[in-house]
Coordinates of C-alpha atoms in Angstrom, one line a residue:
M1 CA 0.1 0.0 -0.1
K2 CA 1.3 3.5 -0.9
V3 CA 0.0 6.0 1.5
L4 CA 0.3 9.9 1.6
V5 CA -0.1 11.8 4.9
I6 CA -1.0 15.5 4.4
G7 CA 0.4 17.8 7.2
G8 CA 3.5 18.8 9.0
G9 CA 3.0 18.4 12.8
A10 CA 3.8 16.1 15.6
R11 CA 0.3 14.5 15.1
E12 CA 1.4 13.6 11.3
H13 CA 4.9 12.4 12.6
A14 CA 3.1 10.2 15.1
L15 CA 0.8 8.9 12.2
C16 CA 4.0 8.5 9.7
R17 CA 5.7 6.5 12.7
S18 CA 3.0 4.0 12.9
L19 CA 2.5 3.6 9.1
S20 CA 6.3 3.1 8.5
L21 CA 6.2 0.2 11.1
D22 CA 3.1 -1.2 9.2
P23 CA 4.4 -4.2 6.9
D24 CA 1.6 -3.6 4.5
V25 CA 3.0 -0.1 3.7
T26 CA 5.4 -0.1 0.8
A27 CA 5.6 3.7 0.2
L28 CA 5.2 6.4 2.7
H29 CA 4.9 10.2 1.5
C30 CA 4.0 13.2 3.3
A31 CA 3.0 16.8 2.2
P32 CA 4.6 19.0 3.5
G33 CA 6.1 17.2 6.4
N34 CA 9.1 18.3 8.7
A35 CA 12.6 17.5 9.4
G36 CA 11.8 14.3 11.8
I37 CA 9.2 12.9 9.3
A38 CA 11.7 13.0 6.7
E39 CA 13.5 10.3 8.4
V40 CA 10.3 7.9 7.8
A41 CA 8.7 9.4 4.7
E42 CA 9.4 11.1 1.2
L43 CA 8.3 14.7 1.6
H44 CA 6.8 16.7 -1.0
Q45 CA 5.6 20.6 -1.2
V46 CA 2.1 21.1 -1.6
D47 CA -0.4 23.6 -0.5
A48 CA -2.3 21.6 2.1
L49 CA -5.5 23.8 1.8
D50 CA -5.8 23.2 -1.9
G51 CA -7.7 20.3 -2.7
A52 CA -6.8 19.9 -6.3
A53 CA -3.0 20.2 -5.8
V54 CA -3.2 17.5 -3.1
A55 CA -5.3 15.5 -5.4
R56 CA -2.8 15.8 -8.2
L57 CA -0.1 14.8 -5.9
A58 CA -1.8 11.9 -4.6
T59 CA -2.6 10.7 -8.4
G60 CA 0.9 11.3 -9.4
L61 CA 2.2 9.4 -6.6
E62 CA -0.3 6.5 -7.4
A63 CA -1.3 6.5 -3.7
D64 CA -3.6 3.8 -2.5
L65 CA -4.7 6.1 0.5
V66 CA -4.6 9.7 1.6
V67 CA -4.7 10.5 5.3
V68 CA -5.7 14.2 6.0
G69 CA -4.1 15.2 9.3
P70 CA -4.9 18.7 10.3
E71 CA -8.4 20.4 10.7
A72 CA -8.0 23.3 8.1
P73 CA -7.4 21.3 5.1
L74 CA -10.6 19.1 6.0
V75 CA -12.8 22.2 6.3
A76 CA -11.5 23.4 3.1
G77 CA -12.8 20.3 1.5
V78 CA -9.5 18.6 0.6
A79 CA -10.8 15.1 1.2
D80 CA -13.7 15.7 -1.0
A81 CA -11.0 16.5 -3.8
V82 CA -9.0 13.5 -3.2
R83 CA -12.3 11.2 -3.2
A84 CA -13.4 12.9 -6.5
A85 CA -10.0 11.8 -8.0
G86 CA -10.8 8.1 -7.2
I87 CA -8.4 7.9 -4.4
P88 CA -9.6 6.7 -0.8
C89 CA -9.2 9.4 1.6
F90 CA -9.2 9.2 5.6
G91 CA -10.9 12.2 6.8
P92 CA -14.4 13.8 6.6
S93 CA -16.1 15.7 3.8
K94 CA -16.3 19.4 3.9
E95 CA -19.9 19.4 5.0
A96 CA -19.0 16.7 7.7
A97 CA -15.9 18.6 9.0
R98 CA -18.3 21.4 10.0
L99 CA -18.6 19.4 13.2
E100 CA -15.1 21.0 14.0
G101 CA -15.5 24.2 11.8
S102 CA -18.4 25.5 13.5
K103 CA -19.2 25.2 17.3
A104 CA -22.7 26.2 16.4
F105 CA -23.1 23.4 13.9
A106 CA -21.8 21.0 16.3
K107 CA -24.4 22.0 19.1
D108 CA -27.0 21.9 16.6
V109 CA -26.0 18.2 15.6
M110 CA -26.0 17.2 19.4
A111 CA -29.2 18.5 20.0
A112 CA -30.7 16.5 17.2
A113 CA -28.9 13.4 18.2
G114 CA -29.7 13.7 22.0
V115 CA -25.9 14.0 22.7
P116 CA -25.5 15.4 26.4
T117 CA -23.3 18.7 26.1
A118 CA -23.1 22.0 27.9
R119 CA -26.1 24.5 27.6
S120 CA -25.0 27.4 25.2
Y121 CA -25.9 30.5 23.4
V122 CA -24.7 31.5 19.9
C123 CA -24.1 35.1 19.8
T124 CA -23.4 37.8 17.1
T125 CA -24.0 41.1 18.9
P126 CA -22.6 42.9 21.9
D127 CA -26.2 42.7 23.5
E128 CA -26.4 39.1 23.1
I129 CA -23.0 38.3 24.4
D130 CA -23.6 40.4 27.5
A131 CA -26.9 38.4 28.1
A132 CA -25.3 35.0 27.7
L133 CA -22.5 36.0 30.0
D134 CA -24.8 37.2 32.6
A135 CA -27.0 34.2 32.1
F136 CA -24.2 31.5 32.8
G137 CA -22.0 33.5 35.1
A138 CA -18.5 32.5 36.1
P139 CA -16.4 30.8 35.1
Y140 CA -17.1 31.9 31.6
V141 CA -16.6 29.8 28.8
V142 CA -16.1 31.7 25.3
K143 CA -15.4 29.8 22.1
D144 CA -14.9 31.2 18.6
D145 CA -17.2 29.5 16.3
G146 CA -14.7 29.1 13.7
L147 CA -11.3 27.2 13.6
A148 CA -8.6 28.8 15.9
A149 CA -6.0 26.2 15.9
G150 CA -6.7 25.4 19.6
K151 CA -6.6 29.0 20.7
G152 CA -9.9 29.9 20.2
V153 CA -11.4 29.1 23.7
V154 CA -11.3 31.3 26.7
V155 CA -12.2 30.1 30.2
T156 CA -11.9 32.6 32.8
T157 CA -13.7 34.2 35.9
D158 CA -12.7 37.7 34.6
I159 CA -16.0 39.0 32.6
E160 CA -13.7 41.8 30.7
Q161 CA -11.3 39.0 29.4
A162 CA -14.5 37.1 28.5
R163 CA -16.2 40.0 27.0
A164 CA -12.9 41.0 25.0
H165 CA -12.6 37.8 23.3
A166 CA -16.1 37.3 22.4
L167 CA -16.5 40.6 20.8
S168 CA -13.1 39.8 18.7
C169 CA -14.8 36.7 17.3
D170 CA -17.4 37.3 14.3
R171 CA -19.7 34.6 15.9
V172 CA -19.3 33.3 19.3
V173 CA -20.7 30.3 21.4
I174 CA -21.1 31.2 25.3
E175 CA -21.9 28.1 27.2
E176 CA -22.0 26.8 30.8
Y177 CA -18.8 25.8 32.7
L178 CA -18.4 22.0 32.9
D179 CA -16.8 20.9 36.1
G180 CA -14.6 17.5 36.4
P181 CA -11.6 16.2 34.6
E182 CA -11.5 16.3 30.8
V183 CA -10.9 13.0 28.6
S184 CA -10.2 12.7 24.7
L185 CA -11.6 9.9 23.3
F186 CA -11.0 9.2 19.4
A187 CA -13.1 6.9 17.1
I188 CA -12.6 5.9 13.7
T189 CA -15.6 5.6 11.5
D190 CA -16.7 4.9 8.2
G191 CA -20.1 6.8 8.6
R192 CA -21.8 4.0 10.0
T193 CA -19.5 1.5 11.9
V194 CA -17.7 3.2 14.9
L195 CA -14.4 2.0 16.2
P196 CA -13.5 3.6 19.4
L197 CA -9.5 4.3 20.3
T198 CA -8.1 4.3 23.9
P199 CA -9.1 7.2 26.1
A200 CA -6.3 9.9 26.7
Q201 CA -6.0 13.1 28.7
D202 CA -4.2 16.2 27.3
F203 CA -2.9 19.4 29.2
K204 CA -4.2 22.7 27.8
R205 CA -2.5 25.1 29.8
A206 CA 0.8 26.4 29.3
L207 CA 2.3 26.2 32.8
D208 CA 2.5 23.6 35.6
G209 CA -0.6 23.3 37.7
D210 CA -2.9 24.4 35.0
E211 CA -1.9 28.0 35.1
G212 CA -1.3 30.2 32.2
P213 CA -3.1 30.7 28.9
N214 CA -4.7 28.0 26.7
T215 CA -2.5 26.4 24.1
G216 CA -3.0 23.5 21.6
G217 CA -1.8 21.0 24.2
M218 CA 1.3 20.6 26.1
G219 CA 1.1 17.0 26.7
A220 CA -0.7 13.9 27.0
Y221 CA -1.0 10.3 28.8
S222 CA -2.9 7.1 28.2
P223 CA -4.3 5.0 29.8
L224 CA -6.5 6.7 32.5
P225 CA -6.2 4.4 35.4
W226 CA -9.0 6.6 37.3
A227 CA -11.5 6.3 34.7
D228 CA -14.6 4.2 34.9
P229 CA -13.8 0.8 33.0
K230 CA -17.2 1.4 31.4
L231 CA -16.3 4.9 30.1
V232 CA -15.7 4.0 26.3
D233 CA -18.9 1.8 26.0
D234 CA -21.0 4.6 27.5
V235 CA -19.7 7.5 25.4
M236 CA -20.1 5.0 22.4
A237 CA -23.6 4.6 23.2
T238 CA -24.4 8.3 24.1
V239 CA -21.9 10.3 22.2
L240 CA -20.1 8.5 19.3
Q241 CA -22.6 6.3 17.6
P242 CA -25.6 8.9 17.8
T243 CA -23.4 11.8 16.5
V244 CA -22.3 9.5 13.3
D245 CA -25.9 8.2 13.0
E246 CA -27.1 11.9 12.9
L247 CA -24.8 12.9 10.4
R248 CA -25.6 10.1 8.1
R249 CA -29.3 11.0 8.4
R250 CA -28.6 14.4 7.5
G251 CA -26.9 13.2 4.1
T252 CA -23.4 14.3 5.2
P253 CA -21.9 10.8 6.7
F254 CA -18.8 11.7 8.8
T255 CA -15.7 9.2 7.6
G256 CA -12.6 9.5 9.3
L257 CA -11.5 10.4 13.1
L258 CA -14.2 11.7 15.0
Y259 CA -12.6 13.0 18.3
A260 CA -14.9 13.8 21.6
G261 CA -13.6 16.2 24.0
L262 CA -15.4 15.1 27.0
A263 CA -16.1 16.5 30.8
M264 CA -16.5 14.0 33.5
T265 CA -19.0 16.1 35.4
S266 CA -20.8 15.5 38.6
R267 CA -23.8 15.0 36.6
G268 CA -22.1 12.6 34.1
V269 CA -20.4 12.7 30.7
R270 CA -20.6 16.0 28.6
V271 CA -19.2 16.6 25.3
I272 CA -17.0 20.0 25.5
E273 CA -16.3 20.0 21.6
F274 CA -15.8 17.7 18.7
N275 CA -13.0 17.7 16.3
A276 CA -12.9 15.9 13.0
R277 CA -9.1 14.6 13.1
F278 CA -6.6 13.1 15.3
G279 CA -5.8 15.3 18.4
D280 CA -2.5 16.7 19.1
P281 CA -0.8 15.6 21.4
E282 CA -3.2 12.8 22.4
T283 CA -2.4 11.0 19.1
Q284 CA 1.1 10.6 20.3
V285 CA 0.4 8.4 23.3
V286 CA -2.5 6.5 21.6
L287 CA -0.7 5.4 18.6
A288 CA 2.3 4.7 21.1
R289 CA -0.1 1.9 22.3
L290 CA -1.7 0.5 19.2
K291 CA -0.6 -2.6 18.4
T292 CA -3.1 -3.0 15.3
P293 CA -1.2 -2.2 12.3
L294 CA -2.7 1.3 11.2
A295 CA -3.0 1.2 7.4
G296 CA -5.5 -1.3 7.1
V297 CA -7.8 0.4 9.6
L298 CA -7.7 3.7 8.1
L299 CA -8.1 2.2 4.5
N300 CA -11.2 0.2 5.6
A301 CA -12.6 3.4 7.1
A302 CA -12.1 5.2 4.0
Q303 CA -13.6 2.4 1.8
G304 CA -16.7 2.0 3.9
T305 CA -15.5 -1.6 5.1
L306 CA -14.9 -0.8 8.8
D307 CA -17.4 -3.5 9.9
A308 CA -14.8 -6.1 8.5
E309 CA -12.2 -4.8 11.0
P310 CA -11.7 -6.9 14.1
P311 CA -11.3 -5.2 17.5
L312 CA -8.0 -3.5 17.9
N313 CA -5.3 -4.7 19.9
W314 CA -3.7 -2.3 22.6
R315 CA -0.3 -2.6 24.5
D316 CA -0.5 -3.0 28.1
D317 CA 2.4 -0.2 28.5
A318 CA 1.3 3.0 29.5
A319 CA 2.6 6.2 27.4
V320 CA 3.3 10.0 28.1
T321 CA 4.1 12.7 25.8
V322 CA 5.5 16.0 26.8
V323 CA 5.6 18.9 24.3
V324 CA 8.7 21.1 24.2
A325 CA 7.6 24.5 23.0
A326 CA 9.3 27.6 21.6
H327 CA 10.0 30.7 23.7
N328 CA 6.7 33.0 23.9
Y329 CA 4.5 30.3 22.9
P330 CA 1.3 30.5 22.7
G331 CA 2.1 34.0 21.8
T332 CA 4.1 34.7 18.8
P333 CA 6.9 32.1 19.2
R334 CA 10.7 32.5 18.5
T335 CA 11.7 30.5 15.5
G336 CA 15.1 29.5 13.8
D337 CA 16.7 28.3 17.1
V338 CA 19.1 25.2 16.7
I339 CA 17.6 22.1 18.4
E340 CA 20.4 19.9 20.0
G341 CA 20.2 16.3 21.6
L342 CA 17.9 14.5 19.0
D343 CA 20.8 12.1 18.2
E344 CA 21.5 11.8 22.0
V345 CA 17.8 10.5 22.7
A346 CA 18.0 8.2 19.8
A347 CA 21.0 6.6 21.2
E348 CA 20.4 6.7 24.7
D349 CA 16.4 6.4 25.0
A350 CA 15.3 4.2 22.3
P351 CA 13.2 2.2 21.8
H352 CA 11.3 3.3 25.0
A353 CA 11.4 6.9 24.2
Y354 CA 11.6 9.0 21.2
V355 CA 11.0 12.5 19.7
L356 CA 8.1 13.1 17.3
H357 CA 8.9 16.7 15.4
A358 CA 6.1 19.3 15.2
G359 CA 7.4 22.6 14.2
T360 CA 11.0 21.9 13.1
K361 CA 12.8 22.3 9.5
R362 CA 16.1 21.4 8.2
D363 CA 18.6 24.3 7.9
G364 CA 21.9 22.8 6.3
D365 CA 23.0 20.1 8.8
A366 CA 21.0 21.7 11.7
V367 CA 17.5 21.1 12.7
V368 CA 15.8 24.4 13.9
S369 CA 12.6 25.3 15.4
A370 CA 10.0 26.5 12.9
G371 CA 7.0 26.9 15.2
G372 CA 5.3 27.2 18.7
R373 CA 5.2 23.7 19.5
V374 CA 8.5 22.3 18.3
L375 CA 8.8 18.7 19.6
S376 CA 6.6 16.0 21.3
V377 CA 8.8 13.8 23.5
T378 CA 7.2 10.7 23.9
A379 CA 7.9 7.3 26.0
T380 CA 6.4 4.3 27.0
G381 CA 6.6 2.1 30.0
K382 CA 5.2 -0.4 32.3
D383 CA 3.0 2.2 34.0
L384 CA 2.7 5.9 33.9
A385 CA 5.4 6.4 36.5
Q386 CA 7.9 4.7 34.4
A387 CA 6.5 6.3 31.1
R388 CA 6.8 9.6 32.8
E389 CA 10.4 9.0 33.8
R390 CA 11.4 8.2 30.5
A391 CA 9.8 10.8 28.9
Y392 CA 11.4 13.4 31.0
A393 CA 14.8 12.0 30.8
A394 CA 14.8 12.3 27.0
V395 CA 13.4 16.0 27.5
G396 CA 16.5 16.6 29.6
R397 CA 18.6 15.8 26.7
I398 CA 17.1 18.3 24.6
R399 CA 18.6 21.8 24.2
L400 CA 16.6 24.4 22.5
E401 CA 17.4 28.0 23.7
G402 CA 14.3 29.7 25.4
S403 CA 12.3 26.6 25.3
Q404 CA 9.7 25.7 27.8
H405 CA 7.7 22.5 29.0
R406 CA 5.6 21.4 31.8
T407 CA 7.1 19.5 34.4
D408 CA 3.8 17.9 35.8
I409 CA 2.3 15.9 32.7
A410 CA 0.6 12.9 34.2
R411 CA 2.2 13.3 37.5
K412 CA -1.2 13.2 39.6
A413 CA -2.2 10.2 37.5
A414 CA 0.8 8.5 38.2
E415 CA 0.6 9.1 41.8
G416 CA -2.8 7.5 41.8
A417 CA -5.0 10.7 41.9
A418 CA -8.1 11.1 40.1
G419 CA -8.3 13.0 36.7
E420 CA -6.3 16.1 36.3

């Protein structure tokens, strides 16, 4: 099987790493990729938002499967263009990707499907914003209706900060605050059959102790030893299957990766948000634990034959990933700094720990930073404590001037505490 992956972050590196280990994959390509992905896949330059260009590339490579990683190409309809060229594509259509592209659309689908979620208002005027903020009170949850690369959500007790963020959005969803720990649950679907993956938890705030601004994610771990063993079955029955069924009923079947961001509230599970693609950094830990070869599962989803797929096999090992971010992230990050220590991790920590590249590029013989989240250092172990130890040992070998990372990823869970 020849596979083309679209994207260039750590999520795509994790996907490419898993695909490169799949004996059925005879050729692996990625566009545009990054310095790390170049070690396992042949890179190509393409405008990832240009469906026609992506389809031409896939056709020229004689790809048997295209996997679209990021949300922006999916919302732009890239998967539709690839499928129109006769190539199986893992990723939802432009219409179905509105589940992530519009918070208001997602709320409408959830209401129709009976999916439990936070009460909310969709606002477009200052008066509507003030009325919604007043109705829910603090903490205020304000979400840009459109895509914002993980930075469109503000959760704050400061009403002025909440109002300012709401006013900066063309259309905004203001909703009630959901208490309790958060869980990410991915499911692969062909629009009818739904195959859940293993739950993970990520860390959205920039600083230790969940302080600082929201980011795209500073780390993650799996499994969740504190979670109810029935969690996946419950979420399948109340969230994932009803959502997939509702989208099919509307004539816009969802094929690809459906990501449910969940709050384990005192009143039960509630959906915080849906994403239409693998989450970053949770993908790094979920795929680290997946034993089933990946390519065939994704191809079955793309071809509508997921019902033929046997249950997935998982490693007993735990996995932890720690994001190494650039100076000033999640603000405007500093780029172009040399990254050192990658060879040391490969020599000293493999195979239990490895580095997945996010915002990197090659500059001559050096690898330099090229984005806000630069690396995802991922490790496995017999339990979360060992996986954490290995991940942070590898992080300690990385040298990137001005870089930052959280030191408390998975610490509470490793110590036996409930969700973080």
